[in-house]
Amino acid sequence: MIAAQIENYGEKIGLKKQPVPRIGKKDLLVKVIAASINPIDLKTKDGKMKLLLHYKMPLTLGSDFAGIVVARGEQVKKFQVGDAVYGRVQKNRIGTFAEYIAVDVKDVALKPKNLTFAKASSIPLVALTSYQALHEVMKIKPQDKILIQAGSGGIGTLAIQLAKLAGAYVATTTSEKNRTLVKSLGADEVIDYRSENFAEKLKDYDFVFDTMGGDILKDAFKIVKLGGKVVTLSGTPNYAFAKNYNLPLWKQMALGIASYPITKLAKKTDVSYDFLFMRPDGNQLAALTKLIEAKQLQPIIDSVISLAEIQKAVDNLASGRAKGKIILAVDEKLAQTI
């Protein structure tokens, strides 16, 4: 099979021939029709996840997919060969930028019947991340006020919709040219980050969902009320995260030191600070599928690019200008079919 790999951190991705992966007793072998590219793929490629995730080289990249089951492990009863499925693989089993992927059956759901494979592949990572942030960490309720950063991005476009389904009041940041898009997804208030400072316009928010990190993350604490929460995907993981994630003690201590400035700020403002590392969950994905099939949740696609042009997809994502998700068509003939 053809797979998109790196030989060393920091290098460009190349297409290589690799054996089709073997499956375990509880695995599915899936022919990948489409896969979406996410910021974590770029961070992994550049070695920025080494403190949390250790991989052997060469490494096939890619986290979520949509495809067709071609084989199943002897203990698998839930799916049949020929089923159209989608999912997000475990972090230690990445490799969806390839013609086949072996995936734990627990991390898979049937593909939404009303989505093409390309659109379905855009869902798992961003939808599960948003769902877990909103419902497990924040426990969001009707009338809660939330700021979702980068509303026109892959995470933002799904998070806005899920927050509105929960009955929240949603503010988001984006450029003026994307105002119509985020308003169409349900955003109540839109901040043009190029000409406005959200920290000066918003106050007394219950939550901030941060996808940016840096000074933007620090400013989030200015708008959250006492007892509120800032949940980040891009900030520094803190000691509590490292301990819950069962990292070695030295890594717990290292992250505790690295995150001290932000945890100090959280304590000073009486606001909770949570670093979120989403987990694959086929059952949650199946629940999200129902929302998609009921047309209550829709994916936003920036572009569909062939696997052979993966560097173009990487460059497009790295530019920060994508509206929604960038999709890799692994099988170009089937990617745009339902």
XYZ file of C-alpha atoms in Angstrom:
338
model
C 0.000 0.000 0.000
C 0.977 3.658 -0.323
C 1.461 5.620 2.906
C 2.453 9.224 3.676
C 5.416 9.099 6.030
C 8.271 10.979 7.602
C 11.701 9.437 8.258
C 12.670 12.083 10.832
C 10.926 14.881 12.696
C 10.831 18.168 10.861
C 11.175 16.808 7.332
C 8.683 16.909 4.493
C 6.165 14.111 4.129
C 6.874 11.562 1.410
C 4.834 8.749 -0.140
C 6.279 5.281 0.491
C 5.249 1.682 -0.161
C 4.433 -0.189 3.031
C 2.896 -3.571 3.927
C -0.825 -3.590 4.639
C -1.117 -3.540 8.459
C -2.000 -6.704 10.335
C -5.069 -6.650 12.539
C -5.555 -7.896 16.073
C -8.482 -9.861 17.448
C -10.458 -6.689 18.234
C -9.448 -4.704 15.160
C -10.945 -3.752 11.837
C -8.912 -3.410 8.659
C -10.305 -0.431 6.809
C -9.651 0.637 3.246
C -9.209 4.374 3.705
C -11.223 6.423 1.212
C -10.545 9.833 2.749
C -8.681 11.283 5.732
C -8.636 14.770 7.164
C -5.538 16.686 8.132
C -5.421 18.348 11.543
C -3.058 20.677 13.445
C -1.899 17.739 15.581
C -0.576 16.102 12.411
C 1.645 19.129 11.768
C 2.772 19.220 15.403
C 3.585 15.510 15.276
C 5.501 15.920 12.012
C 7.581 18.724 13.497
C 8.327 16.855 16.727
C 6.292 19.188 18.925
C 4.396 16.311 20.570
C 7.474 14.325 21.650
C 7.007 15.095 25.328
C 3.547 13.490 25.254
C 3.763 10.996 22.394
C 6.675 8.773 21.410
C 6.780 7.310 17.907
C 9.205 5.090 16.039
C 10.405 6.092 12.590
C 9.448 5.901 9.806
C 6.065 7.245 10.886
C 2.835 7.248 8.895
C 0.804 10.301 9.873
C -2.953 10.828 10.123
C -5.541 10.554 12.871
C -9.054 10.338 11.433
C -10.557 8.621 8.418
C -13.585 7.371 6.550
C -13.494 4.113 4.633
C -14.783 0.617 4.046
C -14.245 -2.435 6.265
C -12.299 -5.107 4.354
C -11.471 -7.480 7.223
C -12.207 -7.878 10.914
C -10.590 -9.558 13.888
C -11.986 -12.823 15.170
C -13.574 -11.207 18.227
C -15.289 -8.404 16.303
C -19.066 -8.782 16.023
C -20.256 -5.202 15.614
C -19.321 -4.481 12.001
C -19.398 -6.404 8.750
C -17.033 -6.491 5.809
C -18.294 -3.863 3.362
C -19.593 -1.462 6.031
C -18.836 2.227 5.474
C -17.261 3.492 8.705
C -15.358 6.433 10.133
C -13.322 7.119 13.241
C -10.355 8.578 15.056
C -7.573 6.060 15.793
C -5.764 5.798 19.125
C -2.781 8.118 19.474
C -0.354 5.196 19.520
C -1.849 3.794 16.290
C -1.901 6.806 13.988
C -1.437 6.296 10.260
C -4.616 7.166 8.384
C -2.713 8.888 5.549
C -2.467 5.500 3.888
C -4.535 3.152 1.756
C -5.320 0.880 4.742
C -5.492 1.308 8.506
C -5.891 -1.177 11.357
C -8.132 0.321 14.027
C -9.631 -0.828 17.324
C -13.314 -1.560 16.848
C -14.143 0.621 19.894
C -12.960 3.695 18.013
C -15.206 3.264 14.970
C -18.803 4.155 14.066
C -20.890 3.680 10.960
C -20.405 6.571 8.539
C -23.313 9.033 8.404
C -25.536 7.965 5.545
C -25.963 11.514 4.265
C -22.255 12.374 4.027
C -19.664 11.588 1.398
C -16.537 9.812 2.589
C -14.642 13.093 2.229
C -17.063 14.996 4.462
C -17.302 12.143 6.962
C -13.515 12.026 7.363
C -13.599 15.643 8.534
C -15.719 14.837 11.580
C -14.126 12.456 14.125
C -11.243 14.402 15.679
C -12.827 17.850 15.695
C -16.301 16.706 16.729
C -15.065 14.451 19.527
C -12.681 17.150 20.752
C -15.465 19.727 20.822
C -17.988 17.362 22.408
C -15.588 16.338 25.175
C -14.574 19.943 25.859
C -18.157 21.194 26.042
C -19.886 18.315 27.795
C -17.227 16.532 29.847
C -14.913 19.355 30.923
C -17.177 22.415 30.874
C -20.495 20.622 31.438
C -22.096 23.408 29.427
C -25.736 24.345 30.128
C -28.399 26.456 28.414
C -27.707 30.214 28.718
C -24.015 29.699 29.537
C -21.755 32.147 27.710
C -18.777 30.746 25.828
C -16.066 32.220 23.624
C -14.836 29.811 20.963
C -11.587 30.975 19.413
C -10.993 30.692 15.631
C -14.610 29.997 14.762
C -13.991 29.385 11.062
C -11.383 26.680 11.650
C -11.865 22.923 11.825
C -12.536 22.833 15.581
C -14.402 26.123 15.676
C -16.970 25.280 13.008
C -18.045 22.142 14.900
C -17.744 23.615 18.391
C -20.035 26.539 17.548
C -22.745 24.178 16.344
C -22.471 21.875 19.358
C -22.491 24.796 21.796
C -25.647 26.184 20.178
C -27.300 22.758 20.339
C -26.577 22.861 24.086
C -28.385 26.215 24.328
C -25.327 28.387 24.993
C -24.664 31.984 23.981
C -21.652 31.811 21.649
C -19.065 34.426 20.789
C -16.256 33.634 18.388
C -13.224 35.205 16.759
C -12.528 35.156 13.034
C -11.703 37.520 10.187
C -14.403 39.788 8.780
C -14.581 37.757 5.568
C -15.709 34.723 7.592
C -18.396 36.552 9.582
C -21.243 35.214 7.423
C -19.982 31.649 7.779
C -19.771 31.637 11.579
C -23.090 33.459 11.915
C -24.687 30.777 9.732
C -23.379 28.159 12.176
C -25.085 29.935 15.082
C -22.532 32.371 16.526
C -24.309 35.127 18.462
C -21.383 37.545 18.558
C -18.442 37.756 16.166
C -15.133 39.450 16.955
C -12.943 40.432 14.008
C -9.553 39.542 15.444
C -7.776 41.816 12.961
C -9.451 45.003 14.147
C -10.935 44.136 17.558
C -9.584 42.788 20.840
C -11.913 40.184 22.342
C -10.496 40.868 25.808
C -11.753 44.450 25.590
C -15.189 43.624 24.166
C -16.283 40.604 26.216
C -16.735 40.049 29.948
C -18.390 37.731 32.474
C -18.135 34.629 30.299
C -18.519 31.177 31.781
C -16.070 29.502 29.429
C -13.375 30.031 26.826
C -12.487 27.258 24.390
C -8.952 28.120 23.310
C -7.339 26.775 20.151
C -4.583 29.369 19.839
C -2.348 29.357 22.919
C 0.222 32.081 23.657
C -0.909 35.574 24.559
C -4.408 34.874 23.227
C -4.756 32.171 25.860
C -3.532 34.526 28.593
C -6.099 37.136 27.552
C -8.877 34.556 27.967
C -8.594 34.897 31.744
C -9.597 38.560 31.459
C -13.107 37.735 30.260
C -14.029 34.669 32.338
C -15.989 35.245 35.517
C -15.005 33.841 38.926
C -15.288 30.067 38.954
C -15.350 29.800 35.163
C -13.162 27.621 32.961
C -10.587 28.086 30.256
C -10.122 24.901 28.224
C -7.199 24.840 25.818
C -5.950 22.602 23.042
C -2.837 24.664 22.366
C -1.587 25.877 25.726
C 1.001 24.152 27.908
C -0.218 20.919 29.518
C -0.218 21.326 33.299
C 0.708 19.040 36.183
C -2.892 17.875 36.686
C -3.116 16.779 33.054
C 0.248 15.007 33.205
C -0.776 13.121 36.349
C -4.179 12.110 34.954
C -2.509 11.042 31.698
C -0.147 8.804 33.709
C 3.002 10.412 32.366
C 6.283 9.548 34.126
C 6.979 11.559 37.270
C 9.757 13.570 35.629
C 7.380 14.642 32.861
C 4.751 15.580 35.444
C 7.293 17.786 37.186
C 8.579 19.256 33.908
C 5.095 20.187 32.726
C 4.252 21.549 36.152
C 7.204 23.919 35.890
C 6.534 24.821 32.233
C 2.870 25.591 32.932
C 3.508 27.539 36.138
C 2.887 31.005 34.630
C -0.528 30.007 33.280
C -1.554 28.049 36.393
C -0.510 31.051 38.499
C -2.713 33.266 36.331
C -5.614 30.821 36.711
C -5.254 30.872 40.497
C -5.000 34.656 40.578
C -8.231 35.062 38.590
C -10.046 32.162 40.318
C -10.578 30.447 36.963
C -10.029 26.764 36.183
C -7.413 25.892 33.553
C -7.743 22.600 31.664
C -5.577 21.182 28.895
C -7.624 18.801 26.745
C -6.167 15.815 24.911
C -9.167 14.220 23.250
C -9.720 10.474 23.212
C -11.226 8.304 20.472
C -14.716 7.058 21.324
C -16.872 5.129 18.871
C -19.986 5.430 21.034
C -19.725 9.220 21.219
C -19.102 9.304 17.496
C -22.248 7.241 16.899
C -24.239 9.785 18.945
C -22.784 12.596 16.835
C -23.736 10.628 13.719
C -27.390 10.908 14.728
C -27.067 14.698 14.874
C -25.469 14.719 11.438
C -28.132 12.504 9.905
C -30.806 14.725 11.494
C -29.081 17.699 9.808
C -28.414 19.353 13.169
C -24.645 19.213 12.679
C -22.806 19.836 9.427
C -19.133 19.608 8.455
C -17.458 22.587 6.819
C -14.934 21.622 4.138
C -12.229 23.957 2.895
C -10.823 21.723 0.162
C -10.309 18.133 -0.973
C -6.759 17.344 -2.092
C -5.350 14.072 -3.403
C -2.983 12.064 -1.195
C -0.331 12.546 -3.871
C -0.446 16.305 -3.135
C -0.182 15.955 0.625
C 2.466 18.661 0.903
C -0.019 21.118 -0.600
C -2.535 20.116 2.076
C 0.088 20.581 4.790
C 1.036 24.005 3.478
C -2.621 25.075 3.252
C -3.287 24.066 6.850
C -0.097 25.699 8.093
C -1.145 28.993 6.466
C -3.986 29.310 9.002
C -6.398 30.495 6.317
C -8.456 27.341 5.832
C -12.231 27.594 6.335
C -13.174 24.313 7.967
C -11.311 21.083 7.215
C -8.781 20.096 4.567
C -9.398 16.583 3.262
C -7.008 14.074 1.706
C -8.676 11.946 -0.961
C -6.870 8.625 -0.590
C -9.209 7.013 -3.130
C -10.121 9.875 -5.461
C -12.863 7.897 -7.239
C -14.803 7.150 -4.063
C -14.008 10.144 -1.822
C -16.895 12.234 -3.127
C -19.450 9.390 -3.006
C -21.885 8.626 -0.203
